[in-house]
Short mmCIF file of C-alpha atoms in Angstrom, two decimals:
data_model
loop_
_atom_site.label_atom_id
_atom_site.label_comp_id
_atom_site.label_asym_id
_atom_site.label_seq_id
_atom_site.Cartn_x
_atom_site.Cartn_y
_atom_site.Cartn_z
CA UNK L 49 0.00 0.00 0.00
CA UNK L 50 1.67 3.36 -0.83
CA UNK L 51 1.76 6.33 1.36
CA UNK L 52 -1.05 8.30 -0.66
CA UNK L 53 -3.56 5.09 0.50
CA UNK L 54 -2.16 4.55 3.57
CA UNK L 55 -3.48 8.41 4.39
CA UNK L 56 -6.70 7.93 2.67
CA UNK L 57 -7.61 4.35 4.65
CA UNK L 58 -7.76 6.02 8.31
CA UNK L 59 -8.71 3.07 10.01
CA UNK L 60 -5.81 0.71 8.37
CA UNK L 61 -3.25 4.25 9.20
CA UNK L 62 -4.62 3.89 12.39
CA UNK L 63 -3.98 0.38 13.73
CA UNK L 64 -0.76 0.66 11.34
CA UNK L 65 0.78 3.77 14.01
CA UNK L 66 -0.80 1.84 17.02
CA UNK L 67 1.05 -1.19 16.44
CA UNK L 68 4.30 0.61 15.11
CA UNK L 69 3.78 3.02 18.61
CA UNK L 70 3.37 0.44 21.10
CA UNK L 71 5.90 -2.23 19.66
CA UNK L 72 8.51 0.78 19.70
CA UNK L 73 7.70 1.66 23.56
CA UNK L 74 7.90 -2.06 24.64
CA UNK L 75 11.33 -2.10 23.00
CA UNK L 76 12.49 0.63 24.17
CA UNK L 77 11.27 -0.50 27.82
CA UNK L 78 12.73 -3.97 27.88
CA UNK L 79 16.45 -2.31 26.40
CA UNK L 80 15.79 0.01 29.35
CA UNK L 81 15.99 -2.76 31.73
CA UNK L 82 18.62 -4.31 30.11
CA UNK L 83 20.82 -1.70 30.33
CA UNK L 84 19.98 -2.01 34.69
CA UNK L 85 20.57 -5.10 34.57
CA UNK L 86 19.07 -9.22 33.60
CA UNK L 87 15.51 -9.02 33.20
CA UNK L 88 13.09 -11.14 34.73
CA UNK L 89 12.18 -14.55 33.11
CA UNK L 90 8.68 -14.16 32.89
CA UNK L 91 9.22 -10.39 31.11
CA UNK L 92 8.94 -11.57 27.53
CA UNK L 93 5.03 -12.03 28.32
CA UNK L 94 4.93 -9.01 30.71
CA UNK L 95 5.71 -6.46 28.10
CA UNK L 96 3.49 -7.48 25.45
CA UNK L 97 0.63 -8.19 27.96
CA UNK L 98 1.02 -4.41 29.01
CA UNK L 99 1.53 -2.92 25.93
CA UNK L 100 -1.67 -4.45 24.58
CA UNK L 101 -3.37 -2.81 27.64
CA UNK L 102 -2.25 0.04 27.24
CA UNK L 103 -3.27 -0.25 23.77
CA UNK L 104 -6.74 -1.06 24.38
CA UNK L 105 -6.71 2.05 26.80
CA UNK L 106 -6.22 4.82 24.67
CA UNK L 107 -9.31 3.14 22.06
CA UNK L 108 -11.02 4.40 25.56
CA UNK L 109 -8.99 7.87 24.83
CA UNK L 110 -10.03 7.76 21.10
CA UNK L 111 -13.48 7.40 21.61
CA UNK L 112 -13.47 10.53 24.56
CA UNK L 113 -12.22 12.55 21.56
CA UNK L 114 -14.23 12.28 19.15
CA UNK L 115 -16.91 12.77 21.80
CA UNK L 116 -15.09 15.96 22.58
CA UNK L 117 -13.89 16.90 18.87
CA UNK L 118 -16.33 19.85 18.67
CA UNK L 119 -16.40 21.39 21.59
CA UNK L 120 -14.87 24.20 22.72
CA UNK L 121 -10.84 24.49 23.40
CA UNK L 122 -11.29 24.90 27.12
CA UNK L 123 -12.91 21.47 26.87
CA UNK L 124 -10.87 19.56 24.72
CA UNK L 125 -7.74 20.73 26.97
CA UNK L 126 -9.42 19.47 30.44
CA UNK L 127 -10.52 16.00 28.36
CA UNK L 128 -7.09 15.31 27.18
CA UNK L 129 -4.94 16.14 30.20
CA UNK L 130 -7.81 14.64 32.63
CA UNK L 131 -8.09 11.62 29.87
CA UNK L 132 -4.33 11.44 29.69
CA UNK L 133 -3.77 10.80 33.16
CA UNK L 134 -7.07 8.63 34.44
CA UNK L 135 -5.46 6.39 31.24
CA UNK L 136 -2.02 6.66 33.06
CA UNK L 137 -3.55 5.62 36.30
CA UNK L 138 -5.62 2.58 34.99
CA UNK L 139 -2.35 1.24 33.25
CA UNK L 140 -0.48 1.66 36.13
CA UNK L 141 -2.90 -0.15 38.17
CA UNK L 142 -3.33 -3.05 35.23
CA UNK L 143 0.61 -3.14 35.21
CA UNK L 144 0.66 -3.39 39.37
CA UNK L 145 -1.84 -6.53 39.11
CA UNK L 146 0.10 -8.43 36.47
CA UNK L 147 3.42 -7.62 37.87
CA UNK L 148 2.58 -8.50 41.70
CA UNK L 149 1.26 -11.83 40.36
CA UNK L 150 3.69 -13.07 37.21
CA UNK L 151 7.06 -12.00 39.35
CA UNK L 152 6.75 -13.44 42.70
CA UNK L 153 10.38 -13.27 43.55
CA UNK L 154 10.40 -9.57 42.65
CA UNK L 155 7.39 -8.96 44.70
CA UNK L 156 9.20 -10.69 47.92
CA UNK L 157 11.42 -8.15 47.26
CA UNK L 158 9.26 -4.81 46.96
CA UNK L 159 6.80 -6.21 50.41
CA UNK L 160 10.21 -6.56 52.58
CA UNK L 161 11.69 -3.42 51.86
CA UNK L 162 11.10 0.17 51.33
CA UNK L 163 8.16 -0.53 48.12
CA UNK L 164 4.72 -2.00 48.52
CA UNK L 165 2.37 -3.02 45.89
CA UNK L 166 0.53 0.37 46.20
CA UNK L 167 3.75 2.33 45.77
CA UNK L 168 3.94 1.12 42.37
CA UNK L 169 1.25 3.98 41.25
CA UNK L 170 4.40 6.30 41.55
CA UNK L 171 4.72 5.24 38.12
CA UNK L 172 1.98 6.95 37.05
CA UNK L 173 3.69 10.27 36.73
CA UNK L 174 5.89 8.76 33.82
CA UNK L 175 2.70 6.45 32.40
CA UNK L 176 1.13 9.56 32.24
CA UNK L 177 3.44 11.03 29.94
CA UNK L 178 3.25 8.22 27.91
CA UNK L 179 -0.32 8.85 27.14
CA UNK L 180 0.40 12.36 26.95
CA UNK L 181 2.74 11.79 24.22
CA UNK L 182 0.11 9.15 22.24
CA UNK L 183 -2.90 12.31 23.23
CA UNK L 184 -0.63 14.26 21.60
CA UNK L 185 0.49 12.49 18.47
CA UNK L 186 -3.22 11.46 17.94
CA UNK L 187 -4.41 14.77 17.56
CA UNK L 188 -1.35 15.94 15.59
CA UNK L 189 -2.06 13.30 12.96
CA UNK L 190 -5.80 13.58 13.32
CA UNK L 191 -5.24 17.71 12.22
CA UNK L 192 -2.73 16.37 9.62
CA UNK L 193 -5.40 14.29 7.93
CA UNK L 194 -8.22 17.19 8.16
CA UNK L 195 -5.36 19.59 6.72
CA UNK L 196 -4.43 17.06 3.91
CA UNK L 197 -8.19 16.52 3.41
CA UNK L 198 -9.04 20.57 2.77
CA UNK L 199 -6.30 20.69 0.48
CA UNK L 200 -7.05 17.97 -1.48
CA UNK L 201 -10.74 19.42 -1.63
CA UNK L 202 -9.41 22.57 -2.36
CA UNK L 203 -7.33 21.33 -5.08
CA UNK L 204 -10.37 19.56 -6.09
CA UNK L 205 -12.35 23.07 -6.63
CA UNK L 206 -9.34 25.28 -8.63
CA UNK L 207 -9.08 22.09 -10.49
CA UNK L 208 -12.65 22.36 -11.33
CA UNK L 209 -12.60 26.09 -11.61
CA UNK L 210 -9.02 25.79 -13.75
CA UNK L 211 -11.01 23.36 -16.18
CA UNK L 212 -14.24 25.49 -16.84
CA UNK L 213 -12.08 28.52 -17.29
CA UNK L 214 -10.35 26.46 -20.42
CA UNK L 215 -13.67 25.34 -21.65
CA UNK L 216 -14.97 28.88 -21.65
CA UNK L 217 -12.01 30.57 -23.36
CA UNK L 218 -11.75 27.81 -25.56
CA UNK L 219 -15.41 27.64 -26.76
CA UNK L 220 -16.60 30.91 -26.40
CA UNK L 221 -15.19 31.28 -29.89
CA UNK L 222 -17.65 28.79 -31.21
CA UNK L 223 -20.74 31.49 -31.43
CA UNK L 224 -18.29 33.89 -33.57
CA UNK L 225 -16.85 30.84 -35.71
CA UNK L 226 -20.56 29.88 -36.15
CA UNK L 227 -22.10 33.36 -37.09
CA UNK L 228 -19.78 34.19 -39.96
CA UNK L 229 -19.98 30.37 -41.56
CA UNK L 230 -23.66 29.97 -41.27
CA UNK L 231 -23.83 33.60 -43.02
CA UNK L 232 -21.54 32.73 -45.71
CA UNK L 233 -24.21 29.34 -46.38
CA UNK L 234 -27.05 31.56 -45.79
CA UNK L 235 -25.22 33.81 -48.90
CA UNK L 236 -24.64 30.53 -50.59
CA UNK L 237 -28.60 29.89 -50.62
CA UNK L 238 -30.07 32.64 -51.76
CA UNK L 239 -27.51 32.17 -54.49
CA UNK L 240 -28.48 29.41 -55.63
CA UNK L 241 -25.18 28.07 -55.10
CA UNK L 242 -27.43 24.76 -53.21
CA UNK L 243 -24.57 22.45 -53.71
CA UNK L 244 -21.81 24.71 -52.50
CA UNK L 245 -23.85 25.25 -49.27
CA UNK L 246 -24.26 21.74 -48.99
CA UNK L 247 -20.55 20.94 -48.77
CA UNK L 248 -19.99 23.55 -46.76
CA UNK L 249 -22.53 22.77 -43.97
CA UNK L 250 -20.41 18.99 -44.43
CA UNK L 251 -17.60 20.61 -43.81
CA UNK L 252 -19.21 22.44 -40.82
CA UNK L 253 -19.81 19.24 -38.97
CA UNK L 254 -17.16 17.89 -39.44
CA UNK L 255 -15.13 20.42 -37.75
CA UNK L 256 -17.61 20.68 -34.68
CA UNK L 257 -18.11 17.38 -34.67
CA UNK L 258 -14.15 17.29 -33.71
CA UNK L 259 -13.97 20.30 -32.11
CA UNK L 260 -16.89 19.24 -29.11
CA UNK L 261 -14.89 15.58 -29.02
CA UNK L 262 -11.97 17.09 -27.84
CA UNK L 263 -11.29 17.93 -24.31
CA UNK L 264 -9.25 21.21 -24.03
CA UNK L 265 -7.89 19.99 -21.36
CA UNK L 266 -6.24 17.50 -23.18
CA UNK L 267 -3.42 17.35 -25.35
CA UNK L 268 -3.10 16.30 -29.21
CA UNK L 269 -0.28 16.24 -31.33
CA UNK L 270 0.54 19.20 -33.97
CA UNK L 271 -0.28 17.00 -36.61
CA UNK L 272 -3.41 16.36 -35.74
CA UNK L 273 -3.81 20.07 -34.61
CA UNK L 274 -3.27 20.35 -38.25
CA UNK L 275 -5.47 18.33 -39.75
CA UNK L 276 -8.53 20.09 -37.77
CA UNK L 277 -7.13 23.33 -38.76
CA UNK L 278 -7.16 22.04 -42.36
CA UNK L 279 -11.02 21.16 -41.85
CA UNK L 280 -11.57 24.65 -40.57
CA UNK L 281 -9.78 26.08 -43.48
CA UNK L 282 -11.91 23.74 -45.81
CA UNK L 283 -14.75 25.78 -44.68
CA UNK L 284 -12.91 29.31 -45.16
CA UNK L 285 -11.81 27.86 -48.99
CA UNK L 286 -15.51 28.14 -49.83
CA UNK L 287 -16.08 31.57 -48.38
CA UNK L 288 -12.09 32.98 -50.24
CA UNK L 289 -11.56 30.37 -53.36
CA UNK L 290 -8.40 31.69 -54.34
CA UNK L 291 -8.22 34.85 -52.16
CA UNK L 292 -6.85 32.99 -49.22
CA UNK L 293 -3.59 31.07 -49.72
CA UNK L 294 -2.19 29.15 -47.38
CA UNK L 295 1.32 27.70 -46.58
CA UNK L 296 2.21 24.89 -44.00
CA UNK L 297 5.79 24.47 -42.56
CA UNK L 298 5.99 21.63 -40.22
CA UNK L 299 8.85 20.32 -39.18
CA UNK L 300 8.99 15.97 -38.49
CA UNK L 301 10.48 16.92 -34.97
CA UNK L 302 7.31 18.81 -34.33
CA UNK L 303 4.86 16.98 -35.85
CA UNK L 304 4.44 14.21 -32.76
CA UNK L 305 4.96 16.65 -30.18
CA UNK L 306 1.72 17.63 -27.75
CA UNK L 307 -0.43 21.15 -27.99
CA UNK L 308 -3.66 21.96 -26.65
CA UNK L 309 -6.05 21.05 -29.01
CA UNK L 310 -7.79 23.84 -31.29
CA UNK L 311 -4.72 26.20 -30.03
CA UNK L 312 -4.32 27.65 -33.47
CA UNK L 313 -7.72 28.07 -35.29
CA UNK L 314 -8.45 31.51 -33.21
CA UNK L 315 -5.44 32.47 -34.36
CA UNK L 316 -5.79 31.68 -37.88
CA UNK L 317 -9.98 33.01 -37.71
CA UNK L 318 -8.17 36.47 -36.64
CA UNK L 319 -5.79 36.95 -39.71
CA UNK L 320 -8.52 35.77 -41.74
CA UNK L 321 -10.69 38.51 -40.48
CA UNK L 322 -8.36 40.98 -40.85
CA UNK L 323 -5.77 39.97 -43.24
CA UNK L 324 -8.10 38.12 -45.76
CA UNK L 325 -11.69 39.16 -45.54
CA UNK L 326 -10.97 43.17 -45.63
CA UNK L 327 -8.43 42.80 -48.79
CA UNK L 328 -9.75 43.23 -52.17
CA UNK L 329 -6.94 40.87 -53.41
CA UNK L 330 -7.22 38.39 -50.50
CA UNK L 331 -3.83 37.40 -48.48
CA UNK L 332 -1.63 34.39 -47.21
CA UNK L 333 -1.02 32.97 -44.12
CA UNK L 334 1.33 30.82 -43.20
CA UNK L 335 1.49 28.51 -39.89
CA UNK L 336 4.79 26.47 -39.02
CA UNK L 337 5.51 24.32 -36.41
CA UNK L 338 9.63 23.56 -35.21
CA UNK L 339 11.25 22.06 -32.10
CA UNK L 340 13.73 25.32 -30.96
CA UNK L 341 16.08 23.94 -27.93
CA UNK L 342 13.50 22.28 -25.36
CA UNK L 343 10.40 24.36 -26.65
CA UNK L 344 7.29 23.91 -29.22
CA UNK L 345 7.65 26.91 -31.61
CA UNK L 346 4.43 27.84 -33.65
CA UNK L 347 4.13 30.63 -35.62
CA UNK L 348 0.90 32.01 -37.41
CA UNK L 349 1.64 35.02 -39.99
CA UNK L 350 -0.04 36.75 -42.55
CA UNK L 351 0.53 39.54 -44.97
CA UNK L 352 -2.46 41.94 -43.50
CA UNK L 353 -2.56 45.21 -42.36
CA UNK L 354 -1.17 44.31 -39.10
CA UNK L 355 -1.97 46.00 -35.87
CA UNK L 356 -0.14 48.82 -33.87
CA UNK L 357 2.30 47.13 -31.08
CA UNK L 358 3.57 48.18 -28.93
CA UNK L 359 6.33 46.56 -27.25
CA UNK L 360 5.06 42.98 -28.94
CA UNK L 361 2.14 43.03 -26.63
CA UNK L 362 -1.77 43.22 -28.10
CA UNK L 363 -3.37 46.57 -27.70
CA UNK L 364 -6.72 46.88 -26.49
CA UNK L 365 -9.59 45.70 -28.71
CA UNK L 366 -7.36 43.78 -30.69
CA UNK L 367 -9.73 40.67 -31.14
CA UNK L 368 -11.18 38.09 -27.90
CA UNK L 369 -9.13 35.22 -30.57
CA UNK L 370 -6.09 36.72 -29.52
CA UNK L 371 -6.69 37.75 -25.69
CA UNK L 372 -8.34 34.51 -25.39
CA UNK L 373 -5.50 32.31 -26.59
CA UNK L 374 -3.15 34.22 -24.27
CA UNK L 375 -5.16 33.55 -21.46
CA UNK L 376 -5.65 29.87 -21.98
CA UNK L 377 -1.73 29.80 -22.51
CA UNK L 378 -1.02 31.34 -19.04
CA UNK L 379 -3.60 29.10 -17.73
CA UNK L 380 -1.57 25.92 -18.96
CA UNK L 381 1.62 27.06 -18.42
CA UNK L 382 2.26 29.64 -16.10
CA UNK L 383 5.55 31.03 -16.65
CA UNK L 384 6.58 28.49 -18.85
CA UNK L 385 4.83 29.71 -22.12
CA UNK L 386 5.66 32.77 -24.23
CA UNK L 387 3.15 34.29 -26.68
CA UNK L 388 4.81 37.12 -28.61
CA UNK L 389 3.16 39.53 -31.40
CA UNK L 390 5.72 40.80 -34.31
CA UNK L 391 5.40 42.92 -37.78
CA UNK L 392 5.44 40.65 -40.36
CA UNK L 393 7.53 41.92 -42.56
CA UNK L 394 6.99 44.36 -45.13
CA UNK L 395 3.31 44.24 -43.60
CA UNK L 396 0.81 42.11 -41.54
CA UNK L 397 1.12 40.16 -38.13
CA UNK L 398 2.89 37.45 -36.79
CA UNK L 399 2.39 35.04 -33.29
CA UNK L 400 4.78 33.25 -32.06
CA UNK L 401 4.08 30.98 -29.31
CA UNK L 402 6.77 28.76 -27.14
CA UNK L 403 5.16 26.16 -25.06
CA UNK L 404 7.49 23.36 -23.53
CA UNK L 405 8.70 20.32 -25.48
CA UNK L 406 6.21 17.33 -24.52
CA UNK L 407 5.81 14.48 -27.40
CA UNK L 408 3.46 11.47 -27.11
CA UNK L 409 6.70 8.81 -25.53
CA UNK L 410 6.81 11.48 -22.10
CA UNK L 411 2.67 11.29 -20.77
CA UNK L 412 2.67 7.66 -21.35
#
């Protein structure tokens, strides 16, 4: 059983620490007496007998506790020093009984000289610090536990929080995606162009049909990043024909390494907007994918107007595609990411995003 179970099972962690607990006090005891001297015959059965007492005891501790638990601090003080020693005092006296009968030599001893049976409660003082010490260590691993517990639950909720706040930046982009494609087949229709809107709604499936499969929390390869760009670009082909161009660069290195999935069709849907759509002549974009050091490099560019940086970081109102791939980045990554705007030169823009190197062999 590994650690992480051993501090889920309580009950197993438990009996685990009281067994572990008491076998270490007996040993320590009985090298204790060795060091003063031979032991008694009969003290291989004395120790155990007493240490399972004085187990069985402090389940009589343990269940005062958790009657106590919630009550106030004033309380819980009073039960575990007042608990603490009435547990002392009832070992002592179980330890008096068993020792006055199973060493009758000893006791011959004790009765004709300066110790009686009764003076053997003296050792309460130093039992009682004994159950001190297990009082103590009880509620120190009891306020572990509840500490490890919140955590985990609070893990549980960013987690859960972390995950919705990739689902929303990733598919709030759907409704804009959606509004200029079922436009262009609405075009298409009262065209007359039936066929042409036929392949496109196809083509429209298809893509959401992948796109809602995919968890974003997940991670896909840039090849197949690039085959569901391609079937978002399939779609855009109808709206452009020849206006939008398109060129590919990706290297074999990259091409099995992991990306979050639909990472770069915001990207692309943004130069299209304003590189493609607003230019009499249409545009290019290209999109590239290379292993630099230990580092993913992608790059999106096009040939548009471009936008006014400043200092390669996206002004304000420069598209939710943009802010919203950013975001999910940081989200991801932390500090570990970089996502960098650039002129493309002599005109247009240019991403360039660095994630860390992660191919399909390193999460198995």
């Amino acid at each position: 059983m590994g650690y992480q179970e051993l501090l889920q099972n309580k009950q197993y962690l438990f009996w685990t620490l009281q067994f572990v607990g008491w076998s270490g006090w007996a040993m320590s005891f009985y090298l204790g007496i060795v060091m003063w001297g031979r032991p008694p015959d009969n003290y291989g059965f004395y120790l155990p007998t007493i240490a399972m007492i004085g187990m069985t005891i402090t389940l009589g501790l343990r269940w005062m506790y958790h009657l106590t638990w919630d009550n106030g601090l004033l309380t819980r003080v009073v039960a575990i020093l007042g608990g603490s020693y009435g547990a002392a005092v009832l070992w002592m006296f179980s330890r008096g009984v068993i020792f006055y009968n199973a060493f009758p030599e000893e006791r011959k001893v004790y009765e004709g000289g300066s110790m009686s049976f009764f003076s053997y409660f003296d050792g309460s003082v130093s039992a009682f610090w004994v159950m001190l010490s297990w009082s103590a260590l009880y509620f120190g691993i009891k306020y572990y536990l509840l500490m490890q517990e919140e955590r985990q639950r609070s893990l549980k909720a960013m987690n859960m929080a972390h995950e919705a706040q990739l689902k929303m930046l990733r598919y709030q982009l759907n409704p804009h995606f959606l509004f200029n494609t079922l436009n262009a087949i609405s075009t298409l229709v009262l065209d007359g162009n039936n066929s042409l809107a036929n392949v496109m709604v196809t083509r429209l499936s298809r893509f959401l049909r992948y796109s809602l499969d995919n968890d974003p929390m997940l991670r896909v390869t840039v090849a197949e990043e690039i085959e569901a760009l391609q079937l978002y670009l399939d779609i855009e082909k109808v709206r452009f024909d020849e206006r939008l161009r398109l060129h590919f660069d990706v290297d074999s290195a990259a091409s099995e390494a992991l990306m979050p999935s639909l990472l770069l069709q915001p990207l692309v849907e943004n130069s299209i907007k304003y590189a493609i759509a607003n230019a009499i002549d249409g545009g290019s974009i290209a999109i590239s994918a290379s292993v630099t050091g230990r580092d993913l490099e992608l790059v999106v560019a096009d040939d548009g107007p471009g936008l006014d940086l400043r200092n390669g970081r996206l002004p304000k109102g420069g598209g939710v595609g943009l802010a919203n791939t950013r975001e999910r980045l940081k989200a991801l990554y932390g500090n570990k990411q970089s996502f960098r705007l650039s002129t493309t030169e002599p005109h247009g823009l240019t991403i360039t995003i660095r994630i860390p190197l992660e191919n399909t062999t390193d999460s198995e």
